[in-house]
Amino acid sequence: MKKSRAADAVVFGVVQGVGFRPFIYRLAKRFGYKGWVKNIGFGVKIHLESQEADDFNLFFQALTKEKPPLSQIENIDREPAEFSDCRQFEIKKSIHSQSFVFISPDISICENCRKEMLDPEDRRYRYPFINCTDCGPRYTIVKALPYDRAQTTMSHFKMCSQCQKEYTDPSDRRYHAQPVACPECGPEVEVKKSSTGEKIKGGIHQASVLVKQGSILAVKGLGGFHLVCDPFNKKAVDRLRKIKRRKTKPFALMASGLHVIERYGMMDTYEKEQLCSAQRPIVLLRKKKDIPGIAPFLSEIGFMLPYTPLHYLLLQDLDLIVATSSNPKDSPIMKDEKEGINALCDYVLTHNRPINMRSDDSVMKVVDKKPLFLRRARGYVPYPQKVPESLVSQKQILALGGELKDTISIYKNGYVITSQFLGDLDEYQNYTYFEETIKHLSGLFEFKPDVVVSDLHPDFHTTRYAERMGIPHLKVQHHYAHALAAMLEHHHDGRKKALGIILDGFGYGGDSTAWGAEFLLADYHTYTRAGHFKYMPLPGGDLAAKQPWRMALAYLIDAYKSDFPQVESIARINRKKRDHIQQMITKDICCPRASSGGRLFDAVSYLIGLAPEQAEFEAEAPMRLESAADDIIESFYDFEISGDSVPYIVSFSHTIRSIVSDLNKNVPIPIISARFHNTLSEALVQMSEKIRNTHGINTIVLAGGVFLNKFLLTRTLQTLENKNFNVLRPVQYSPNDELISLGQVAYALAKKP
Ligand SMILES: [Zn+2]
Ligand SMILES: [Zn+2]
């Protein structure tokens, strides 16, 4: 910038409520500048004055480098300004305006606060609600904007004089930290026996003793209650499984430090980085030493580090705990004792700082050094996503997502905010959570939609909700929305088409059939179906997704017609049941057809003896299949791509025959599983090359729930990149249906009036 005595700058991004203004205040003092800083609609405005002509470059370099940990800078606009001879540097009061202010997600305790908490001389020694402008709760405690204490669930705690002093001193690291508190004036914990409500003395320490003794403890965290027990106490783990009605679904663990995780899981630098990040997600790691009963039949196990001061204190006496969200099956995480927490545990460790918005823990794997989200929630929501310049619109858009693993997204002024994972909306309580979240986000961001977007599926709750809103309503095909979301996240050039390879369960197709594994040539405006997996019968419809053996039978009959060789896993099925389903398939009774990706995994997983007869949770069969795969194996089976022009059809009948033949030759299961994964990957790569040759595309999008499979994703990514494809995959979002609402926004933006 040209030298002058004064400069103005506007910093855009997540810069409010994260200690940005006091940070600028301290920085300006360090540089000896006068002037002011204040919050404005989109960000923070800074006015700097220097005693002599200056380009202010060093100041802005320091700003970018040292910015507060919770802030996220999108852009800085700078220009020379009029010198007005300011006397000092001050933080000006902000005027609340019609605007789009970004709120920070909830972030784990920072190093400074942790040190204070463990210092016996500090007035907040062992205080479980210690926080500062760099850390602590945000999204889950704020009720409305502006982000002020009065608008959070801390409003009924009156600050003591010492806290007040810290809160109002711009040089203090708690200046305007809205949840600031201390043992004198802030929230308190309480331990209670759940059956009687009897208060238990001894606080957090006693709670940890109870866990050691085998109790199940509910712990109120940031976005809701965890259920906690000792992972090495088989009786406790079994009881917890009974309570949660989960026989095999894995539990996540919280460890006191990396040194504990190291004993049980294998970690590389990037996985460590994620575990230790301020967002503190659950990271799935390959097992080094198994803890029986925690993640049965799987090769990975989920770990996280403590993220609230309360968790830190609890884990001072315990190395490792099971920390699973406190929802009974199919309902959202509990945020309030009144929601029935007592029925799920022996003791409750609770406190009197209310949670306004519930939010689950985020879950990820690390692939190719970057996150692969299984669930995006606490720590990441509501960070904004900037949309490509060409899509920016004045409209406000509400996108409602799909039905399973739903999220909603809102668009305003160039940014999208996607909600936390909301679950399956066919469950009444999740549907209420969905409505709660629309209300919460609308309030926070002063959002009033001009347009609503839903899935094509006529029976989804979200589609009906959209119809009832009485505003312009757009509908987007499910798989197309997956592709659009990844294109938007990576700011894909709108003038070029990409090939979206979307491997998913089901989505309502553009032709009203059930689509599942799709190759879509897409830009932001439209798509064509360039290929799909062969349609297969789903014996019994929805039941086929829950009982993998039905799909195994369907694929066998497809591969061999009626006379297929003996397969051990099929022989185990009750003969009458088996004959019945076989008849259904051959006579085409109650067998809707779909081009599913997930169901192919179900079938193979069952066929080779890994999947149970009845799956307990979604993706159980594919997860077991992936867990078994030996990643040294490079070979793959035969498959078939047919058709002279688009849509090409990919068929795996040859693959199924080869698998049966390998089984009968007693080829080890890890080799068969790896070969199957490699086959799929090879099919995707061959399709990509075919369509590159005919249609000149070079960008591939990989999305859909099947790409949560790390083996498949890693292999496919590597091969495509070796062949010089530009590959986009969701990194800030999950590739599963949580992604749909973001893609719906992209579509509505491209549809300019
Ligand atoms: Zn802090
Ligand atoms: Zn205080």
PDB file of N, CA and C in Angstrom, residues 167-249:
ATOM      1  N   TYR A 167     -13.508  -8.319  32.393  1.00  0.00           N
ATOM      2  CA  TYR A 167     -14.414  -8.224  31.248  1.00  0.00           C
ATOM      3  C   TYR A 167     -14.354  -6.852  30.576  1.00  0.00           C
ATOM      4  N   THR A 168     -14.072  -5.822  31.358  1.00  0.00           N
ATOM      5  CA  THR A 168     -14.108  -4.468  30.802  1.00  0.00           C
ATOM      6  C   THR A 168     -12.722  -3.883  30.507  1.00  0.00           C
ATOM      7  N   ASP A 169     -11.670  -4.647  30.788  1.00  0.00           N
ATOM      8  CA  ASP A 169     -10.317  -4.134  30.562  1.00  0.00           C
ATOM      9  C   ASP A 169      -9.787  -4.631  29.213  1.00  0.00           C
ATOM     10  N   PRO A 170      -9.612  -3.711  28.243  1.00  0.00           N
ATOM     11  CA  PRO A 170      -9.191  -4.132  26.901  1.00  0.00           C
ATOM     12  C   PRO A 170      -7.844  -4.842  26.879  1.00  0.00           C
ATOM     13  N   SER A 171      -7.042  -4.648  27.916  1.00  0.00           N
ATOM     14  CA  SER A 171      -5.749  -5.325  27.891  1.00  0.00           C
ATOM     15  C   SER A 171      -5.829  -6.710  28.544  1.00  0.00           C
ATOM     16  N   ASP A 172      -6.967  -7.053  29.056  1.00  0.00           N
ATOM     17  CA  ASP A 172      -7.120  -8.353  29.716  1.00  0.00           C
ATOM     18  C   ASP A 172      -7.538  -9.413  28.694  1.00  0.00           C
ATOM     19  N   ARG A 173      -7.059 -10.648  28.882  1.00  0.00           N
ATOM     20  CA  ARG A 173      -7.432 -11.672  27.901  1.00  0.00           C
ATOM     21  C   ARG A 173      -8.879 -12.170  28.084  1.00  0.00           C
ATOM     22  N   ARG A 174      -9.592 -11.594  29.045  1.00  0.00           N
ATOM     23  CA  ARG A 174     -11.015 -11.925  29.189  1.00  0.00           C
ATOM     24  C   ARG A 174     -11.901 -10.727  28.830  1.00  0.00           C
ATOM     25  N   TYR A 175     -11.306  -9.746  28.169  1.00  0.00           N
ATOM     26  CA  TYR A 175     -12.080  -8.575  27.750  1.00  0.00           C
ATOM     27  C   TYR A 175     -13.225  -9.026  26.831  1.00  0.00           C
ATOM     28  N   HIS A 176     -14.442  -8.766  27.235  1.00  0.00           N
ATOM     29  CA  HIS A 176     -15.636  -9.152  26.483  1.00  0.00           C
ATOM     30  C   HIS A 176     -15.747 -10.647  26.199  1.00  0.00           C
ATOM     31  N   ALA A 177     -15.140 -11.474  27.052  1.00  0.00           N
ATOM     32  CA  ALA A 177     -15.393 -12.920  26.957  1.00  0.00           C
ATOM     33  C   ALA A 177     -16.762 -13.133  27.593  1.00  0.00           C
ATOM     34  N   GLN A 178     -17.775 -13.339  26.771  1.00  0.00           N
ATOM     35  CA  GLN A 178     -19.154 -13.326  27.290  1.00  0.00           C
ATOM     36  C   GLN A 178     -19.398 -14.360  28.392  1.00  0.00           C
ATOM     37  N   PRO A 179     -18.860 -15.577  28.282  1.00  0.00           N
ATOM     38  CA  PRO A 179     -19.148 -16.549  29.352  1.00  0.00           C
ATOM     39  C   PRO A 179     -18.219 -16.418  30.563  1.00  0.00           C
ATOM     40  N   VAL A 180     -17.494 -15.317  30.720  1.00  0.00           N
ATOM     41  CA  VAL A 180     -16.530 -15.199  31.810  1.00  0.00           C
ATOM     42  C   VAL A 180     -17.205 -15.484  33.161  1.00  0.00           C
ATOM     43  N   ALA A 181     -16.491 -16.191  34.014  1.00  0.00           N
ATOM     44  CA  ALA A 181     -17.066 -16.596  35.299  1.00  0.00           C
ATOM     45  C   ALA A 181     -15.964 -17.065  36.226  1.00  0.00           C
ATOM     46  N   CYS A 182     -16.287 -17.163  37.504  1.00  0.00           N
ATOM     47  CA  CYS A 182     -15.335 -17.697  38.474  1.00  0.00           C
ATOM     48  C   CYS A 182     -16.125 -18.388  39.581  1.00  0.00           C
ATOM     49  N   PRO A 183     -15.435 -19.044  40.505  1.00  0.00           N
ATOM     50  CA  PRO A 183     -16.168 -19.766  41.557  1.00  0.00           C
ATOM     51  C   PRO A 183     -17.073 -18.840  42.385  1.00  0.00           C
ATOM     52  N   GLU A 184     -16.720 -17.547  42.440  1.00  0.00           N
ATOM     53  CA  GLU A 184     -17.523 -16.579  43.189  1.00  0.00           C
ATOM     54  C   GLU A 184     -18.891 -16.353  42.559  1.00  0.00           C
ATOM     55  N   CYS A 185     -18.891 -16.249  41.220  1.00  0.00           N
ATOM     56  CA  CYS A 185     -20.080 -15.727  40.563  1.00  0.00           C
ATOM     57  C   CYS A 185     -20.654 -16.611  39.467  1.00  0.00           C
ATOM     58  N   GLY A 186     -19.968 -17.677  39.108  1.00  0.00           N
ATOM     59  CA  GLY A 186     -20.386 -18.417  37.917  1.00  0.00           C
ATOM     60  C   GLY A 186     -21.132 -19.711  38.195  1.00  0.00           C
ATOM     61  N   PRO A 187     -21.326 -20.514  37.182  1.00  0.00           N
ATOM     62  CA  PRO A 187     -22.022 -21.789  37.310  1.00  0.00           C
ATOM     63  C   PRO A 187     -21.282 -22.760  38.230  1.00  0.00           C
ATOM     64  N   GLU A 188     -22.023 -23.733  38.708  1.00  0.00           N
ATOM     65  CA  GLU A 188     -21.457 -24.739  39.613  1.00  0.00           C
ATOM     66  C   GLU A 188     -21.834 -26.136  39.157  1.00  0.00           C
ATOM     67  N   VAL A 189     -20.977 -27.092  39.495  1.00  0.00           N
ATOM     68  CA  VAL A 189     -21.328 -28.478  39.177  1.00  0.00           C
ATOM     69  C   VAL A 189     -22.010 -29.138  40.368  1.00  0.00           C
ATOM     70  N   GLU A 190     -22.661 -30.239  40.040  1.00  0.00           N
ATOM     71  CA  GLU A 190     -23.373 -30.984  41.056  1.00  0.00           C
ATOM     72  C   GLU A 190     -23.362 -32.452  40.629  1.00  0.00           C
ATOM     73  N   VAL A 191     -23.166 -33.347  41.609  1.00  0.00           N
ATOM     74  CA  VAL A 191     -23.269 -34.774  41.303  1.00  0.00           C
ATOM     75  C   VAL A 191     -24.495 -35.307  42.013  1.00  0.00           C
ATOM     76  N   LYS A 192     -25.325 -36.048  41.258  1.00  0.00           N
ATOM     77  CA  LYS A 192     -26.564 -36.559  41.845  1.00  0.00           C
ATOM     78  C   LYS A 192     -26.740 -38.036  41.518  1.00  0.00           C
ATOM     79  N   LYS A 193     -27.385 -38.706  42.439  1.00  0.00           N
ATOM     80  CA  LYS A 193     -27.753 -40.092  42.171  1.00  0.00           C
ATOM     81  C   LYS A 193     -29.015 -40.043  41.321  1.00  0.00           C
ATOM     82  N   SER A 194     -29.017 -40.760  40.199  1.00  0.00           N
ATOM     83  CA  SER A 194     -30.123 -40.544  39.262  1.00  0.00           C
ATOM     84  C   SER A 194     -31.452 -41.117  39.757  1.00  0.00           C
ATOM     85  N   SER A 195     -31.392 -42.216  40.518  1.00  0.00           N
ATOM     86  CA  SER A 195     -32.661 -42.839  40.924  1.00  0.00           C
ATOM     87  C   SER A 195     -33.383 -42.016  41.984  1.00  0.00           C
ATOM     88  N   THR A 196     -32.632 -41.304  42.840  1.00  0.00           N
ATOM     89  CA  THR A 196     -33.281 -40.612  43.958  1.00  0.00           C
ATOM     90  C   THR A 196     -33.111 -39.098  43.917  1.00  0.00           C
ATOM     91  N   GLY A 197     -32.170 -38.628  43.102  1.00  0.00           N
ATOM     92  CA  GLY A 197     -31.891 -37.188  43.090  1.00  0.00           C
ATOM     93  C   GLY A 197     -30.995 -36.754  44.240  1.00  0.00           C
ATOM     94  N   GLU A 198     -30.593 -37.710  45.060  1.00  0.00           N
ATOM     95  CA  GLU A 198     -29.745 -37.417  46.220  1.00  0.00           C
ATOM     96  C   GLU A 198     -28.427 -36.780  45.768  1.00  0.00           C
ATOM     97  N   LYS A 199     -28.019 -35.700  46.450  1.00  0.00           N
ATOM     98  CA  LYS A 199     -26.772 -35.027  46.089  1.00  0.00           C
ATOM     99  C   LYS A 199     -25.581 -35.782  46.656  1.00  0.00           C
ATOM    100  N   ILE A 200     -24.544 -35.918  45.846  1.00  0.00           N
ATOM    101  CA  ILE A 200     -23.351 -36.651  46.259  1.00  0.00           C
ATOM    102  C   ILE A 200     -22.236 -35.640  46.486  1.00  0.00           C
ATOM    103  N   LYS A 201     -21.588 -35.750  47.627  1.00  0.00           N
ATOM    104  CA  LYS A 201     -20.500 -34.813  47.929  1.00  0.00           C
ATOM    105  C   LYS A 201     -19.231 -35.206  47.181  1.00  0.00           C
ATOM    106  N   GLY A 202     -18.367 -34.236  46.976  1.00  0.00           N
ATOM    107  CA  GLY A 202     -17.041 -34.556  46.423  1.00  0.00           C
ATOM    108  C   GLY A 202     -16.852 -34.109  44.990  1.00  0.00           C
ATOM    109  N   GLY A 203     -17.901 -33.604  44.378  1.00  0.00           N
ATOM    110  CA  GLY A 203     -17.787 -32.986  43.052  1.00  0.00           C
ATOM    111  C   GLY A 203     -17.201 -33.890  41.983  1.00  0.00           C
ATOM    112  N   ILE A 204     -16.406 -33.279  41.114  1.00  0.00           N
ATOM    113  CA  ILE A 204     -15.883 -33.988  39.942  1.00  0.00           C
ATOM    114  C   ILE A 204     -15.006 -35.162  40.347  1.00  0.00           C
ATOM    115  N   HIS A 205     -14.217 -34.966  41.418  1.00  0.00           N
ATOM    116  CA  HIS A 205     -13.353 -36.054  41.849  1.00  0.00           C
ATOM    117  C   HIS A 205     -14.186 -37.285  42.221  1.00  0.00           C
ATOM    118  N   GLN A 206     -15.261 -37.057  42.953  1.00  0.00           N
ATOM    119  CA  GLN A 206     -16.115 -38.167  43.366  1.00  0.00           C
ATOM    120  C   GLN A 206     -16.758 -38.816  42.138  1.00  0.00           C
ATOM    121  N   ALA A 207     -17.102 -38.000  41.147  1.00  0.00           N
ATOM    122  CA  ALA A 207     -17.690 -38.548  39.921  1.00  0.00           C
ATOM    123  C   ALA A 207     -16.720 -39.528  39.268  1.00  0.00           C
ATOM    124  N   SER A 208     -15.421 -39.180  39.277  1.00  0.00           N
ATOM    125  CA  SER A 208     -14.455 -40.085  38.657  1.00  0.00           C
ATOM    126  C   SER A 208     -14.308 -41.367  39.479  1.00  0.00           C
ATOM    127  N   VAL A 209     -14.443 -41.247  40.800  1.00  0.00           N
ATOM    128  CA  VAL A 209     -14.392 -42.445  41.641  1.00  0.00           C
ATOM    129  C   VAL A 209     -15.566 -43.376  41.294  1.00  0.00           C
ATOM    130  N   LEU A 210     -16.734 -42.778  41.102  1.00  0.00           N
ATOM    131  CA  LEU A 210     -17.915 -43.577  40.771  1.00  0.00           C
ATOM    132  C   LEU A 210     -17.723 -44.329  39.447  1.00  0.00           C
ATOM    133  N   VAL A 211     -17.096 -43.655  38.486  1.00  0.00           N
ATOM    134  CA  VAL A 211     -16.835 -44.321  37.200  1.00  0.00           C
ATOM    135  C   VAL A 211     -15.884 -45.495  37.415  1.00  0.00           C
ATOM    136  N   LYS A 212     -14.849 -45.275  38.211  1.00  0.00           N
ATOM    137  CA  LYS A 212     -13.889 -46.355  38.494  1.00  0.00           C
ATOM    138  C   LYS A 212     -14.572 -47.545  39.158  1.00  0.00           C
ATOM    139  N   GLN A 213     -15.607 -47.245  39.941  1.00  0.00           N
ATOM    140  CA  GLN A 213     -16.304 -48.325  40.649  1.00  0.00           C
ATOM    141  C   GLN A 213     -17.300 -49.046  39.757  1.00  0.00           C
ATOM    142  N   GLY A 214     -17.414 -48.609  38.492  1.00  0.00           N
ATOM    143  CA  GLY A 214     -18.288 -49.337  37.564  1.00  0.00           C
ATOM    144  C   GLY A 214     -19.619 -48.672  37.280  1.00  0.00           C
ATOM    145  N   SER A 215     -19.795 -47.447  37.757  1.00  0.00           N
ATOM    146  CA  SER A 215     -21.075 -46.770  37.511  1.00  0.00           C
ATOM    147  C   SER A 215     -21.124 -46.182  36.112  1.00  0.00           C
ATOM    148  N   ILE A 216     -22.345 -45.948  35.678  1.00  0.00           N
ATOM    149  CA  ILE A 216     -22.542 -45.205  34.433  1.00  0.00           C
ATOM    150  C   ILE A 216     -22.925 -43.785  34.814  1.00  0.00           C
ATOM    151  N   LEU A 217     -22.120 -42.855  34.301  1.00  0.00           N
ATOM    152  CA  LEU A 217     -22.250 -41.463  34.694  1.00  0.00           C
ATOM    153  C   LEU A 217     -22.662 -40.641  33.482  1.00  0.00           C
ATOM    154  N   ALA A 218     -23.674 -39.789  33.653  1.00  0.00           N
ATOM    155  CA  ALA A 218     -24.002 -38.838  32.592  1.00  0.00           C
ATOM    156  C   ALA A 218     -23.266 -37.545  32.897  1.00  0.00           C
ATOM    157  N   VAL A 219     -22.602 -36.981  31.900  1.00  0.00           N
ATOM    158  CA  VAL A 219     -21.817 -35.763  32.101  1.00  0.00           C
ATOM    159  C   VAL A 219     -22.325 -34.676  31.167  1.00  0.00           C
ATOM    160  N   LYS A 220     -22.669 -33.541  31.737  1.00  0.00           N
ATOM    161  CA  LYS A 220     -23.122 -32.435  30.903  1.00  0.00           C
ATOM    162  C   LYS A 220     -21.909 -31.716  30.314  1.00  0.00           C
ATOM    163  N   GLY A 221     -21.815 -31.732  29.005  1.00  0.00           N
ATOM    164  CA  GLY A 221     -20.668 -31.117  28.331  1.00  0.00           C
ATOM    165  C   GLY A 221     -21.068 -29.822  27.655  1.00  0.00           C
ATOM    166  N   LEU A 222     -20.618 -29.643  26.412  1.00  0.00           N
ATOM    167  CA  LEU A 222     -20.901 -28.399  25.694  1.00  0.00           C
ATOM    168  C   LEU A 222     -22.243 -28.425  24.976  1.00  0.00           C
ATOM    169  N   GLY A 223     -22.424 -29.463  24.147  1.00  0.00           N
ATOM    170  CA  GLY A 223     -23.624 -29.506  23.316  1.00  0.00           C
ATOM    171  C   GLY A 223     -24.642 -30.502  23.817  1.00  0.00           C
ATOM    172  N   GLY A 224     -24.389 -31.127  24.963  1.00  0.00           N
ATOM    173  CA  GLY A 224     -25.323 -32.110  25.488  1.00  0.00           C
ATOM    174  C   GLY A 224     -24.633 -33.028  26.479  1.00  0.00           C
ATOM    175  N   PHE A 225     -25.365 -34.057  26.914  1.00  0.00           N
ATOM    176  CA  PHE A 225     -24.821 -35.019  27.880  1.00  0.00           C
ATOM    177  C   PHE A 225     -24.085 -36.155  27.178  1.00  0.00           C
ATOM    178  N   HIS A 226     -22.966 -36.564  27.760  1.00  0.00           N
ATOM    179  CA  HIS A 226     -22.322 -37.822  27.400  1.00  0.00           C
ATOM    180  C   HIS A 226     -22.734 -38.883  28.413  1.00  0.00           C
ATOM    181  N   LEU A 227     -22.740 -40.125  27.986  1.00  0.00           N
ATOM    182  CA  LEU A 227     -22.786 -41.215  28.951  1.00  0.00           C
ATOM    183  C   LEU A 227     -21.380 -41.770  29.044  1.00  0.00           C
ATOM    184  N   VAL A 228     -20.914 -41.915  30.274  1.00  0.00           N
ATOM    185  CA  VAL A 228     -19.513 -42.237  30.527  1.00  0.00           C
ATOM    186  C   VAL A 228     -19.418 -43.505  31.359  1.00  0.00           C
ATOM    187  N   CYS A 229     -18.458 -44.370  31.009  1.00  0.00           N
ATOM    188  CA  CYS A 229     -18.145 -45.495  31.899  1.00  0.00           C
ATOM    189  C   CYS A 229     -16.703 -45.919  31.681  1.00  0.00           C
ATOM    190  N   ASP A 230     -16.244 -46.860  32.498  1.00  0.00           N
ATOM    191  CA  ASP A 230     -14.887 -47.378  32.404  1.00  0.00           C
ATOM    192  C   ASP A 230     -14.837 -48.386  31.252  1.00  0.00           C
ATOM    193  N   PRO A 231     -14.023 -48.122  30.223  1.00  0.00           N
ATOM    194  CA  PRO A 231     -14.023 -49.005  29.047  1.00  0.00           C
ATOM    195  C   PRO A 231     -13.470 -50.400  29.343  1.00  0.00           C
ATOM    196  N   PHE A 232     -12.749 -50.542  30.470  1.00  0.00           N
ATOM    197  CA  PHE A 232     -12.158 -51.837  30.795  1.00  0.00           C
ATOM    198  C   PHE A 232     -13.052 -52.661  31.719  1.00  0.00           C
ATOM    199  N   ASN A 233     -14.155 -52.067  32.138  1.00  0.00           N
ATOM    200  CA  ASN A 233     -15.094 -52.775  32.999  1.00  0.00           C
ATOM    201  C   ASN A 233     -16.196 -53.369  32.128  1.00  0.00           C
ATOM    202  N   LYS A 234     -16.064 -54.670  31.863  1.00  0.00           N
ATOM    203  CA  LYS A 234     -16.955 -55.302  30.900  1.00  0.00           C
ATOM    204  C   LYS A 234     -18.422 -55.188  31.312  1.00  0.00           C
ATOM    205  N   LYS A 235     -18.637 -55.323  32.627  1.00  0.00           N
ATOM    206  CA  LYS A 235     -20.014 -55.253  33.123  1.00  0.00           C
ATOM    207  C   LYS A 235     -20.627 -53.874  32.842  1.00  0.00           C
ATOM    208  N   ALA A 236     -19.825 -52.847  33.083  1.00  0.00           N
ATOM    209  CA  ALA A 236     -20.317 -51.483  32.855  1.00  0.00           C
ATOM    210  C   ALA A 236     -20.586 -51.245  31.368  1.00  0.00           C
ATOM    211  N   VAL A 237     -19.653 -51.695  30.526  1.00  0.00           N
ATOM    212  CA  VAL A 237     -19.824 -51.512  29.084  1.00  0.00           C
ATOM    213  C   VAL A 237     -21.069 -52.263  28.605  1.00  0.00           C
ATOM    214  N   ASP A 238     -21.260 -53.493  29.093  1.00  0.00           N
ATOM    215  CA  ASP A 238     -22.448 -54.259  28.705  1.00  0.00           C
ATOM    216  C   ASP A 238     -23.734 -53.563  29.139  1.00  0.00           C
ATOM    217  N   ARG A 239     -23.721 -53.007  30.344  1.00  0.00           N
ATOM    218  CA  ARG A 239     -24.912 -52.288  30.827  1.00  0.00           C
ATOM    219  C   ARG A 239     -25.188 -51.070  29.948  1.00  0.00           C
ATOM    220  N   LEU A 240     -24.118 -50.362  29.603  1.00  0.00           N
ATOM    221  CA  LEU A 240     -24.280 -49.189  28.747  1.00  0.00           C
ATOM    222  C   LEU A 240     -24.863 -49.605  27.392  1.00  0.00           C
ATOM    223  N   ARG A 241     -24.409 -50.738  26.882  1.00  0.00           N
ATOM    224  CA  ARG A 241     -24.940 -51.230  25.606  1.00  0.00           C
ATOM    225  C   ARG A 241     -26.439 -51.538  25.731  1.00  0.00           C
ATOM    226  N   LYS A 242     -26.821 -52.102  26.849  1.00  0.00           N
ATOM    227  CA  LYS A 242     -28.246 -52.385  27.073  1.00  0.00           C
ATOM    228  C   LYS A 242     -29.040 -51.089  27.086  1.00  0.00           C
ATOM    229  N   ILE A 243     -28.525 -50.099  27.837  1.00  0.00           N
ATOM    230  CA  ILE A 243     -29.226 -48.824  27.977  1.00  0.00           C
ATOM    231  C   ILE A 243     -29.387 -48.146  26.622  1.00  0.00           C
ATOM    232  N   LYS A 244     -28.317 -48.186  25.827  1.00  0.00           N
ATOM    233  CA  LYS A 244     -28.367 -47.519  24.525  1.00  0.00           C
ATOM    234  C   LYS A 244     -28.971 -48.407  23.442  1.00  0.00           C
ATOM    235  N   ARG A 245     -29.336 -49.608  23.812  1.00  0.00           N
ATOM    236  CA  ARG A 245     -29.845 -50.585  22.856  1.00  0.00           C
ATOM    237  C   ARG A 245     -28.921 -50.713  21.643  1.00  0.00           C
ATOM    238  N   ARG A 246     -27.665 -50.926  21.942  1.00  0.00           N
ATOM    239  CA  ARG A 246     -26.649 -51.115  20.910  1.00  0.00           C
ATOM    240  C   ARG A 246     -25.859 -52.338  21.245  1.00  0.00           C
ATOM    241  N   LYS A 247     -25.924 -53.352  20.394  1.00  0.00           N
ATOM    242  CA  LYS A 247     -25.139 -54.553  20.676  1.00  0.00           C
ATOM    243  C   LYS A 247     -23.720 -54.396  20.163  1.00  0.00           C
ATOM    244  N   THR A 248     -23.592 -53.805  18.990  1.00  0.00           N
ATOM    245  CA  THR A 248     -22.270 -53.788  18.355  1.00  0.00           C
ATOM    246  C   THR A 248     -21.808 -52.409  17.899  1.00  0.00           C
ATOM    247  N   LYS A 249     -22.705 -51.439  17.864  1.00  0.00           N
ATOM    248  CA  LYS A 249     -22.299 -50.128  17.349  1.00  0.00           C
ATOM    249  C   LYS A 249     -21.165 -49.570  18.206  1.00  0.00           C
TER     250      LYS A 249
END
